[in-house]
Amino acid sequence: MQIGKTEARLNAEIERRGALFAVLLDPDTSDDQALLRAGKLALENGADLLLVGGSFMGNINLPAQVAALKKEVSLPVILFPGGASQVVPGFDAILFTTLVTGRNPNYLIDEQVRGGVLVRSFGLEAIPTAYELINSGKRTAVEYISNTVPVPADKPKLSMVHSIAAELMGMRYVYLEAGSGAETPVPVEHIAYTRKSTQMKIITGGGIREPETAAVRVAAGAQIIVTGTLWEKVKDPVLLKEFAAAIHTKA
Ligand SMILES: CC(C)=CCC/C(C)=C/CC/C(C)=C/CC/C(C)=C/COP(=O)(O)OP(=O)(O)O
Ligand SMILES: O=P(O)(O)OC[C@@H](O)CO
Ligand SMILES: [Mg+2]
């Protein structure tokens, strides 16, 4: 499958900035106006893209919210779905994920079969993405909902072998996930091993609360840093700018 417009734009921006700063908006924890405000605040203070999604989503207003957000911002707004039922139109692209570290067929193929046909009907751009869940100290929503066992934190080579398989299957992005609100983020070794052994673009997130935590993950080879939960309480333009500065290693 050819690289779409949004993926090409992300790749070019990664080339230009070194790494990108993504803010994850969870439509379940924000009302319409709050989601719009949070998205605008992030993009006005150094974020490069927005991800929208949740492990469990019951927001029926999502298409209208995305349309409102798209009207206000020119940066990419990308769907990060917890399942096929979250596939709605209006996004610049969807991270078309497969939970490769799990052995639950529902998240390896079922959701993709149900969601894929919707992606085509809506004309959404898909970014084929391996999703790897890494143990982060406590049970996270993704682990619970997906009913899968995460990769042990002290076994980075296990992430690496999943990354190699995913690349050979044609995936171009890999999301190394500690889970939303994780106690400990994905250890740098997991990022470094995937960087060394594949050419996929590396997204990482889960439990990143300080700019320095982001910076060391960029140094290890991550190209997109995702923060979400932090901004549910903190609405701080200065901290957003500090994250952007820590992540953008090039001018
Ligand atoms: C490609 C399609 C159509 C579906 C993919 C389905 C897959 C593989 C899902 C992986 C498992 C899963 C439940 C992922 C959720 C990812 C996500 C959006 C996490 C962020 O949400 P949280 O913030 O963790 O949710 P909480 O706010 O409930 O903690
Ligand atoms: O909410 P946080 O902990 O920042 O995690 C973001 C993202 O990786 C969750 O899917
Ligand atoms: Mg959340």
XYZ file of N, CA and C and ligand atoms in Angstrom:
793
model
N 0.843 -1.199 0.000
C 0.000 0.000 0.000
C 0.877 1.248 0.000
N 0.502 2.195 -0.858
C 1.289 3.423 -0.976
C 1.215 4.284 0.288
N 2.268 5.060 0.493
C 2.278 6.008 1.611
C 1.329 7.157 1.279
N 0.410 7.452 2.210
C -0.562 8.533 1.988
C 0.013 9.901 2.341
N -0.846 10.897 2.128
C -0.436 12.298 2.299
C -0.002 12.619 3.736
N -0.780 12.142 4.699
C -0.478 12.475 6.104
C 0.779 11.750 6.583
N 0.900 10.474 6.191
C 2.109 9.733 6.583
C 3.350 10.399 5.971
N 3.230 10.822 4.715
C 4.357 11.482 4.045
C 4.707 12.781 4.777
N 3.664 13.484 5.218
C 3.893 14.734 5.944
C 4.587 14.468 7.290
N 4.128 13.425 7.990
C 4.781 13.075 9.261
C 6.239 12.710 9.018
N 6.476 11.902 7.987
C 7.857 11.489 7.694
C 8.741 12.703 7.409
N 8.204 13.648 6.637
C 8.979 14.845 6.296
C 9.243 15.690 7.542
N 8.239 15.783 8.400
C 8.397 16.571 9.631
C 9.398 15.905 10.587
N 9.380 14.562 10.625
C 10.351 13.836 11.464
C 11.764 14.148 10.956
N 11.907 14.142 9.654
C 13.199 14.461 9.017
C 13.652 15.875 9.412
N 12.694 16.788 9.389
C 13.004 18.211 9.621
C 13.255 18.523 11.106
N 12.443 17.930 12.001
C 12.527 18.293 13.430
C 13.289 17.285 14.285
N 13.599 16.115 13.736
C 14.254 15.069 14.520
C 13.229 14.139 15.147
N 12.267 14.714 15.847
C 11.165 13.929 16.432
C 9.971 14.849 16.633
N 8.797 14.241 16.783
C 7.560 15.030 16.870
C 6.862 14.815 18.216
N 6.116 15.826 18.574
C 5.398 15.854 19.855
C 3.901 15.694 19.562
N 3.347 14.578 20.046
C 1.914 14.321 19.836
C 1.166 14.426 21.153
N -0.014 15.014 21.104
C -0.885 15.047 22.276
C -2.101 14.177 21.993
N -2.384 13.259 22.929
C -3.527 12.356 22.787
C -4.738 12.936 23.507
N -5.823 13.091 22.770
C -7.076 13.563 23.368
C -8.005 12.368 23.509
N -8.558 12.228 24.692
C -9.475 11.122 24.945
C -10.894 11.676 24.937
N -11.673 11.388 23.898
C -13.008 11.988 23.786
C -13.934 11.599 24.925
N -13.595 10.521 25.629
C -14.444 10.098 26.739
C -14.263 10.960 27.980
N -13.114 11.627 28.076
C -12.872 12.404 29.289
C -13.090 13.908 29.081
N -13.486 14.286 27.858
C -13.700 15.717 27.598
C -15.049 15.935 26.940
N -15.685 17.049 27.282
C -16.875 17.412 26.523
C -16.415 18.088 25.223
N -17.347 18.378 24.335
C -17.009 18.891 23.002
C -16.084 20.101 23.064
N -16.474 21.070 23.902
C -15.697 22.313 23.967
C -14.326 22.061 24.586
N -14.276 21.183 25.610
C -13.009 20.903 26.284
C -12.030 20.242 25.320
N -12.543 19.362 24.476
C -11.679 18.671 23.515
C -11.085 19.676 22.523
N -11.927 20.562 22.058
C -11.494 21.584 21.113
C -10.441 22.499 21.746
N -10.721 22.924 22.979
C -9.775 23.814 23.682
C -8.434 23.116 23.911
N -8.479 21.853 24.362
C -7.240 21.119 24.651
C -6.420 20.943 23.378
N -7.095 20.632 22.279
C -6.408 20.445 20.995
C -5.748 21.727 20.534
N -6.482 22.827 20.633
C -5.937 24.122 20.186
C -4.757 24.538 21.057
N -4.911 24.376 22.371
C -3.843 24.758 23.304
C -2.550 23.985 22.970
N -2.702 22.680 22.725
C -1.531 21.846 22.431
C -0.844 22.319 21.152
N -1.643 22.538 20.112
C -1.049 22.877 18.809
C -0.480 24.297 18.801
N -1.056 25.167 19.614
C -0.526 26.550 19.674
C 0.761 26.620 20.483
N 1.061 25.557 21.232
C 2.237 25.603 22.101
C 3.244 24.499 21.798
N 3.334 24.122 20.540
C 4.458 23.292 20.118
C 4.155 21.857 19.757
N 2.910 21.379 19.997
C 2.615 20.007 19.570
C 2.564 19.968 18.031
N 2.956 18.822 17.454
C 2.993 18.703 15.994
C 1.776 17.993 15.426
N 1.120 17.206 16.269
C -0.058 16.481 15.815
C -0.909 16.086 17.008
N -2.171 15.788 16.710
C -3.079 15.303 17.746
C -3.468 13.870 17.422
N -3.497 13.044 18.453
C -4.094 11.716 18.323
C -5.407 11.776 19.080
N -6.415 11.099 18.565
C -7.710 11.072 19.251
C -8.120 9.616 19.428
N -8.380 9.220 20.675
C -8.822 7.856 20.894
C -8.841 7.494 22.354
N -9.378 6.326 22.633
C -9.433 5.828 24.002
C -9.584 4.319 23.959
N -9.246 3.666 25.063
C -9.335 2.208 25.046
C -10.796 1.767 24.987
N -11.661 2.658 25.432
C -13.086 2.343 25.391
C -13.791 3.643 25.105
N -14.549 3.704 24.014
C -15.090 5.004 23.649
C -16.578 4.937 23.416
N -17.275 5.817 24.122
C -18.719 5.809 23.957
C -19.218 7.163 23.494
N -18.373 7.920 22.820
C -18.738 9.289 22.454
C -19.388 9.332 21.071
N -20.681 9.554 21.050
C -21.372 9.536 19.766
C -21.207 10.851 19.003
N -20.659 11.858 19.674
C -20.461 13.155 19.015
C -19.127 13.259 18.291
N -18.362 12.187 18.277
C -16.988 12.290 17.776
C -16.876 12.900 16.371
N -17.684 12.467 15.392
C -17.526 13.059 14.058
C -17.670 14.584 14.066
N -18.621 15.105 14.842
C -18.806 16.555 14.905
C -17.618 17.218 15.602
N -17.096 16.567 16.631
C -15.949 17.127 17.355
C -14.721 17.199 16.452
N -14.519 16.143 15.689
C -13.357 16.117 14.784
C -13.503 17.201 13.720
N -14.707 17.349 13.198
C -14.942 18.371 12.177
C -14.648 19.757 12.758
N -15.075 19.992 14.007
C -14.832 21.294 14.642
C -13.331 21.527 14.842
N -12.652 20.490 15.251
C -11.205 20.581 15.479
C -10.472 20.857 14.161
N -10.881 20.144 13.121
C -10.225 20.295 11.808
C -10.426 21.701 11.251
N -11.558 22.300 11.595
C -11.835 23.652 11.107
C -10.877 24.674 11.718
N -10.436 24.384 12.938
C -9.612 25.336 13.695
C -8.118 25.137 13.525
N -7.704 23.912 13.192
C -6.261 23.640 13.156
C -5.843 23.054 11.810
N -4.593 23.356 11.440
C -4.138 22.846 10.143
C -3.164 21.675 10.322
N -2.849 21.335 11.570
C -1.926 20.223 11.793
C -2.704 18.901 11.814
N -1.995 17.772 11.599
C -2.705 16.491 11.490
C -3.476 16.076 12.752
N -4.694 15.605 12.529
C -5.523 15.044 13.599
C -5.771 13.579 13.209
N -5.225 12.684 14.026
C -5.155 11.270 13.634
C -5.916 10.400 14.634
N -6.721 9.500 14.102
C -7.489 8.580 14.944
C -6.591 7.446 15.443
N -6.677 7.189 16.741
C -5.924 6.103 17.380
C -6.983 5.233 18.066
N -7.513 4.249 17.321
C -8.725 3.570 17.808
C -8.459 2.442 18.792
N -9.386 2.291 19.719
C -9.364 1.145 20.613
C -10.107 -0.044 20.009
N -10.800 0.198 18.895
C -11.537 -0.872 18.224
C -12.258 -0.337 17.004
N -12.841 -1.253 16.230
C -13.485 -0.890 14.956
C -14.651 0.069 15.144
N -15.313 -0.028 16.291
C -16.498 0.819 16.497
C -16.123 2.292 16.599
N -14.845 2.575 16.758
C -14.399 3.973 16.864
C -14.041 4.580 15.504
N -14.134 3.801 14.442
C -13.767 4.331 13.121
C -14.882 5.235 12.597
N -14.571 6.527 12.544
C -15.529 7.516 12.043
C -14.806 8.431 11.051
N -15.564 9.122 10.181
C -14.898 9.961 9.182
C -14.371 11.276 9.748
N -13.580 11.953 8.944
C -13.156 13.314 9.264
C -11.696 13.467 9.661
N -11.052 12.358 9.994
C -9.650 12.443 10.418
C -8.719 12.540 9.208
N -7.506 13.074 9.434
C -6.504 13.096 8.365
C -6.009 11.688 8.072
N -5.988 10.853 9.110
C -5.542 9.460 8.942
C -5.945 8.668 10.168
N -5.781 7.361 10.067
C -5.996 6.473 11.219
C -4.722 5.655 11.418
N -4.291 5.525 12.680
C -3.230 4.548 12.970
C -3.923 3.197 12.882
N -3.649 2.451 11.815
C -4.318 1.165 11.626
C -3.478 0.121 12.364
N -3.827 -0.043 13.649
C -2.971 -0.830 14.528
C -3.334 -2.310 14.574
N -2.309 -3.103 14.885
C -2.469 -4.523 15.193
C -1.695 -4.763 16.473
N -2.340 -5.371 17.452
C -1.689 -5.582 18.755
C -0.795 -6.817 18.663
N 0.394 -6.613 18.075
C 1.257 -7.756 17.730
C 1.850 -8.462 18.947
N 1.945 -7.781 20.090
C 2.508 -8.463 21.265
C 1.474 -9.341 21.966
N 0.220 -9.224 21.566
C -0.826 -10.042 22.176
C -1.090 -11.290 21.355
N -1.843 -12.192 21.933
C -2.215 -13.406 21.206
C -3.733 -13.539 21.202
N -4.370 -12.374 21.225
C -5.831 -12.350 21.185
C -6.270 -12.049 19.755
N -6.868 -13.045 19.074
C -7.196 -12.859 17.647
C -8.099 -11.656 17.394
N -8.859 -11.247 18.416
C -9.745 -10.098 18.215
C -8.958 -8.838 17.859
N -7.792 -8.659 18.527
C -6.990 -7.448 18.294
C -5.858 -7.684 17.292
N -5.779 -8.923 16.784
C -4.796 -9.219 15.734
C -5.433 -9.139 14.348
N -6.730 -9.485 14.255
C -7.358 -9.504 12.925
C -8.839 -9.099 12.906
N -9.575 -9.436 13.986
C -11.027 -9.210 13.969
C -11.394 -7.726 13.851
N -10.835 -6.919 14.761
C -11.145 -5.476 14.737
C -10.698 -4.861 13.411
N -9.598 -5.373 12.862
C -9.076 -4.847 11.593
C -10.015 -5.180 10.433
N -10.596 -6.372 10.466
C -11.542 -6.757 9.404
C -12.795 -5.884 9.478
N -13.285 -5.705 10.690
C -14.485 -4.865 10.861
C -14.194 -3.400 10.559
N -13.017 -2.925 10.999
C -12.679 -1.517 10.837
C -12.197 -1.175 9.428
N -11.533 -2.128 8.790
C -10.932 -1.868 7.477
C -11.951 -1.429 6.447
N -13.084 -2.102 6.452
C -14.112 -1.795 5.460
C -14.675 -0.379 5.695
N -14.717 0.027 6.958
C -15.175 1.395 7.275
C -14.129 2.417 6.832
N -12.862 2.082 7.043
C -11.769 2.969 6.620
C -11.889 3.253 5.127
N -12.130 2.182 4.346
C -12.275 2.343 2.891
C -13.526 3.154 2.549
N -14.651 2.855 3.220
C -15.901 3.571 2.897
C -15.768 5.060 3.181
N -15.069 5.400 4.261
C -14.930 6.815 4.630
C -13.781 7.494 3.885
N -13.007 6.705 3.143
C -11.868 7.274 2.420
C -10.769 7.764 3.351
N -10.652 7.109 4.517
C -9.607 7.510 5.474
C -8.247 6.987 5.010
N -7.227 7.764 5.285
C -5.865 7.282 5.031
C -5.445 6.380 6.195
N -4.875 5.223 5.897
C -4.437 4.314 6.961
C -2.915 4.290 7.054
N -2.424 4.321 8.284
C -0.982 4.180 8.522
C -0.787 2.825 9.206
N -0.266 1.835 8.463
C -0.139 0.488 9.048
C 0.850 0.479 10.208
N 0.343 0.162 11.411
C 1.114 0.368 12.645
C 1.087 -0.863 13.539
N 2.275 -1.308 13.941
C 2.354 -2.386 14.933
C 2.175 -1.758 16.309
N 1.353 -2.388 17.134
C 1.091 -1.867 18.472
C 1.668 -2.859 19.468
N 2.643 -2.416 20.259
C 3.304 -3.313 21.208
C 3.079 -2.786 22.618
N 2.521 -3.640 23.441
C 2.221 -3.251 24.821
C 3.315 -3.780 25.737
N 3.916 -2.867 26.505
C 5.041 -3.219 27.373
C 4.653 -2.970 28.827
N 5.030 -3.893 29.680
C 4.621 -3.815 31.085
C 5.128 -2.539 31.751
N 4.231 -1.920 32.506
C 4.562 -0.606 33.057
C 4.300 -0.521 34.546
N 4.342 -1.651 35.213
C 4.190 -1.612 36.673
C 2.804 -1.989 37.153
N 1.777 -1.367 36.543
C 0.425 -1.733 36.983
C -0.408 -2.126 35.758
N -1.529 -2.723 36.019
C -2.412 -3.105 34.902
C -3.002 -1.859 34.273
N -2.943 -1.750 32.969
C -3.488 -0.561 32.301
C -4.790 -0.928 31.595
N -5.505 0.138 31.180
C -6.786 -0.084 30.493
C -6.589 -0.931 29.231
N -5.515 -0.662 28.493
C -5.294 -1.409 27.239
C -5.115 -2.897 27.526
N -4.335 -3.194 28.574
C -4.101 -4.600 28.940
C -5.423 -5.270 29.324
N -6.187 -4.567 30.129
C -7.445 -5.126 30.619
C -8.438 -5.328 29.474
N -8.608 -4.277 28.669
C -9.600 -4.347 27.589
C -9.186 -5.365 26.521
N -7.893 -5.384 26.184
C -7.468 -6.260 25.090
C -7.293 -7.701 25.549
N -7.278 -7.887 26.882
C -7.101 -9.238 27.416
C -5.832 -9.885 26.851
N -4.735 -9.130 26.924
C -3.444 -9.656 26.452
C -2.390 -9.434 27.532
N -1.292 -10.151 27.394
C -0.188 -10.053 28.351
C 0.881 -9.142 27.740
N 1.277 -8.080 28.457
C 2.305 -7.198 27.899
C 3.693 -7.834 27.913
N 4.595 -7.291 27.126
C 5.995 -7.732 27.116
C 6.620 -7.341 28.467
N 7.352 -8.250 29.119
C 8.008 -7.865 30.380
C 8.958 -6.681 30.165
N 8.964 -5.761 31.142
C 9.777 -4.540 31.004
C 11.267 -4.850 30.885
N 11.700 -5.937 31.488
C 13.143 -6.244 31.452
C 13.516 -7.178 30.300
N 12.644 -7.285 29.301
C 12.935 -8.159 28.150
C 12.824 -7.379 26.825
N 13.696 -6.412 26.606
C 13.598 -5.577 25.399
C 13.743 -6.364 24.095
N 14.452 -7.488 24.175
C 14.612 -8.274 22.937
C 13.277 -8.870 22.491
N 12.355 -9.046 23.431
C 11.034 -9.553 23.045
C 10.262 -8.503 22.241
N 10.449 -7.232 22.586
C 9.846 -6.183 21.752
C 10.488 -6.213 20.374
N 11.799 -6.337 20.374
C 12.536 -6.312 19.103
C 12.036 -7.388 18.127
N 11.840 -8.605 18.616
C 11.438 -9.672 17.691
C 10.024 -9.432 17.149
N 9.173 -8.804 17.962
C 7.842 -8.455 17.454
C 7.950 -7.341 16.409
N 8.870 -6.413 16.639
C 9.057 -5.321 15.683
C 9.571 -5.858 14.348
N 10.515 -6.774 14.418
C 11.054 -7.343 13.177
C 9.934 -8.025 12.387
N 9.134 -8.822 13.076
C 8.033 -9.517 12.400
C 7.061 -8.517 11.780
N 6.753 -7.460 12.528
C 5.796 -6.460 12.035
C 6.331 -5.773 10.785
N 7.615 -5.447 10.794
C 8.195 -4.792 9.612
C 8.147 -5.730 8.398
N 8.429 -6.997 8.654
C 8.394 -7.969 7.547
C 6.968 -8.158 7.021
N 5.984 -7.862 7.864
C 4.584 -7.959 7.423
C 4.114 -6.678 6.749
N 4.984 -5.694 6.661
C 4.652 -4.492 5.893
C 4.252 -3.281 6.716
N 4.349 -3.398 8.035
C 3.979 -2.231 8.856
C 5.108 -1.202 8.805
N 4.713 0.074 8.784
C 5.721 1.130 8.620
C 5.944 1.932 9.892
N 4.990 1.864 10.806
C 5.114 2.537 12.091
C 4.967 1.491 13.192
N 5.595 1.756 14.325
C 5.407 0.888 15.489
C 5.159 1.779 16.700
N 4.163 1.407 17.496
C 3.798 2.186 18.686
C 4.188 1.363 19.899
N 5.245 1.783 20.605
C 5.678 1.100 21.823
C 4.935 1.756 22.995
N 4.020 1.000 23.554
C 3.007 1.550 24.478
C 3.185 1.001 25.892
N 3.257 1.898 26.875
C 3.258 1.453 28.276
C 1.838 1.451 28.820
N 0.913 2.100 28.100
C -0.479 2.197 28.557
C -0.715 3.557 29.179
N -1.915 4.050 28.947
C -2.276 5.371 29.437
C -2.199 5.430 30.964
N -1.518 6.452 31.472
C -1.379 6.606 32.922
C -0.397 5.632 33.545
N 0.474 5.049 32.736
C 1.425 4.049 33.241
C 2.288 4.618 34.354
N 2.653 3.739 35.301
C 3.571 4.172 36.367
C 4.941 4.448 35.786
N 5.420 3.535 34.946
C 6.737 3.715 34.319
C 6.583 3.658 32.808
N 7.202 4.598 32.087
C 7.101 4.589 30.627
C 7.884 3.424 30.018
N 7.779 3.268 28.704
C 8.508 2.193 28.011
C 10.008 2.399 28.246
N 10.708 1.366 28.776
C 12.143 1.526 29.020
C 12.905 1.814 27.719
N 13.943 2.630 27.831
C 14.671 3.055 26.617
C 15.245 1.882 25.830
N 15.578 0.804 26.518
C 16.175 -0.351 25.813
C 15.215 -0.922 24.774
N 13.921 -0.901 25.074
C 12.941 -1.431 24.115
C 12.963 -0.576 22.847
N 13.073 0.723 23.050
C 13.100 1.642 21.906
C 14.392 1.424 21.122
N 15.510 1.322 21.843
C 16.808 1.189 21.189
C 16.898 -0.103 20.365
N 16.380 -1.201 20.894
C 16.441 -2.469 20.155
C 15.616 -2.412 18.869
N 14.422 -1.806 18.950
C 13.599 -1.707 17.740
C 14.264 -0.771 16.735
N 14.851 0.317 17.243
C 15.561 1.252 16.351
C 16.695 0.550 15.609
N 17.463 -0.274 16.349
C 18.638 -0.953 15.783
C 18.247 -1.981 14.737
N 17.086 -2.604 14.913
C 16.794 -3.762 14.078
C 15.702 -3.535 13.036
N 15.066 -2.357 13.009
C 14.067 -2.076 11.970
C 14.188 -0.618 11.509
N 13.500 -0.346 10.399
C 13.469 1.038 9.910
C 12.112 1.687 10.135
N 11.246 0.998 10.878
C 9.927 1.579 11.134
C 10.080 2.865 11.942
N 9.137 3.773 11.754
C 9.092 4.975 12.589
C 8.555 4.546 13.956
N 9.196 5.022 15.011
C 8.817 4.595 16.368
C 8.016 5.677 17.093
N 6.802 5.293 17.501
C 5.974 6.139 18.362
C 6.088 5.528 19.758
N 6.190 6.349 20.786
C 6.100 5.771 22.139
C 5.293 6.676 23.056
N 4.620 6.041 24.004
C 3.801 6.803 24.945
C 3.405 5.944 26.126
N 2.751 6.609 27.061
C 2.307 5.938 28.280
C 3.179 6.349 29.452
N 2.634 7.130 30.369
C 3.364 7.485 31.592
C 4.469 8.505 31.414
N 4.476 9.223 30.286
C 5.498 10.274 30.111
C 4.932 11.573 30.686
N 5.581 12.059 31.737
C 5.062 13.239 32.448
C 6.064 14.379 32.530
N 7.322 14.104 32.100
C 8.352 15.151 32.169
C 9.104 15.251 30.855
N 9.499 16.478 30.478
C 10.218 16.662 29.219
C 11.473 15.788 29.113
N 12.193 15.639 30.230
C 13.427 14.845 30.207
C 13.139 13.374 29.858
N 12.016 12.864 30.351
C 11.621 11.476 30.037
C 11.418 11.327 28.535
N 10.855 12.372 27.932
C 10.657 12.364 26.482
C 12.001 12.450 25.768
N 12.873 13.339 26.239
C 14.156 13.568 25.570
C 15.005 12.298 25.502
N 15.050 11.536 26.591
C 15.899 10.336 26.568
C 15.320 9.271 25.626
N 14.014 9.306 25.445
C 13.393 8.353 24.522
C 13.633 8.761 23.059
N 13.708 10.040 22.821
C 14.077 10.514 21.477
C 15.536 10.119 21.206
N 16.396 10.304 22.209
C 17.811 9.947 22.050
C 17.964 8.449 21.756
N 17.052 7.631 22.294
C 17.115 6.182 22.075
C 16.556 5.783 20.702
N 15.894 6.734 20.023
C 15.415 6.421 18.670
C 13.928 6.619 18.421
N 13.191 7.094 19.430
C 11.749 7.335 19.210
C 11.566 8.578 18.346
N 10.579 8.521 17.449
C 10.359 9.663 16.547
C 9.051 10.409 16.796
N 8.144 9.779 17.540
C 6.952 10.505 17.970
C 6.719 10.177 19.445
N 6.635 11.227 20.260
C 6.383 11.061 21.695
C 4.929 11.464 21.963
N 4.192 10.561 22.621
C 2.779 10.822 22.913
C 2.580 11.074 24.406
N 1.865 12.139 24.714
C 1.456 12.395 26.099
C -0.048 12.652 26.091
N -0.731 12.105 27.068
C -2.188 12.274 27.092
C -2.703 12.658 28.453
N -2.630 11.698 29.394
C -3.226 11.858 30.721
C -2.780 13.142 31.421
N -1.500 13.473 31.271
C -0.942 14.672 31.901
C -1.790 15.909 31.659
N -2.269 16.059 30.418
C -2.975 17.283 30.030
C -4.438 17.282 30.465
N -4.875 16.142 31.023
C -6.253 16.129 31.527
C -6.366 17.002 32.778
N -5.239 17.136 33.512
C -5.257 17.987 34.718
C -4.485 19.277 34.484
N -3.379 19.169 33.797
C -2.487 20.317 33.629
C -2.789 21.030 32.311
N -3.111 22.319 32.378
C -3.332 23.084 31.132
C -2.262 24.167 31.104
N -1.028 23.762 30.864
C 0.095 24.661 31.058
C 0.860 24.882 29.750
N 0.690 26.067 29.145
C 1.381 26.343 27.880
C 2.895 26.275 28.024
N 3.404 26.637 29.212
C 4.863 26.628 29.406
C 5.377 25.183 29.364
N 4.673 24.288 30.052
C 5.095 22.877 30.061
C 4.979 22.264 28.663
N 3.943 22.637 27.937
C 3.810 22.155 26.553
C 5.039 22.576 25.735
N 5.414 23.824 25.879
C 6.577 24.342 25.132
C 7.864 23.638 25.556
N 7.970 23.308 26.853
C 9.173 22.601 27.329
C 9.243 21.194 26.720
N 8.080 20.548 26.614
C 8.042 19.231 25.956
C 8.492 19.358 24.502
N 7.927 20.342 23.819
C 8.269 20.515 22.394
C 9.771 20.737 22.240
N 10.352 21.561 23.110
C 11.786 21.860 23.010
C 12.622 20.605 23.293
N 12.155 19.765 24.226
C 12.905 18.550 24.568
C 12.838 17.515 23.442
N 11.751 17.545 22.682
C 11.527 16.529 21.649
C 12.125 16.943 20.301
N 12.025 18.232 19.978
C 12.554 18.709 18.688
C 14.075 18.844 18.772
N 14.752 17.845 18.255
C 16.214 17.896 18.359
C 16.830 18.722 17.244
N 16.026 19.001 16.198
C 16.511 19.875 15.126
C 15.672 21.151 15.145
N 16.212 22.183 14.545
C 15.597 23.527 14.576
C 14.109 23.533 14.264
C -7.398 -0.892 13.319
C -8.644 -0.911 14.106
C -9.896 -0.634 13.424
C -8.674 -1.195 15.415
C -7.465 -1.484 16.210
C -7.827 -2.185 17.463
C -6.626 -2.496 18.316
C -5.492 -3.267 17.775
C -6.643 -2.055 19.610
C -5.577 -2.325 20.588
C -6.106 -2.438 21.986
C -6.647 -1.184 22.592
C -7.828 -1.315 23.494
C -6.065 -0.010 22.360
C -6.464 1.293 22.915
C -5.510 2.321 22.452
C -5.799 3.657 23.004
C -6.579 4.595 22.170
C -5.357 3.977 24.225
C -5.577 5.273 24.868
O -6.699 5.160 25.641
P -6.575 5.174 27.195
O -6.259 6.574 27.568
O -5.670 4.060 27.530
O -7.899 4.808 27.781
P -8.300 5.146 29.249
O -8.554 6.621 29.251
O -9.494 4.307 29.403
O -7.174 4.794 30.179
O -1.939 9.039 28.854
P -0.474 8.789 28.818
O 0.059 8.074 30.026
O 0.296 10.016 28.512
O -0.256 7.758 27.597
C -0.469 8.167 26.279
C -0.671 7.003 25.337
O 0.493 6.283 25.087
C -1.758 6.075 25.782
O -2.155 5.309 24.710
Mg -7.132 8.071 28.777
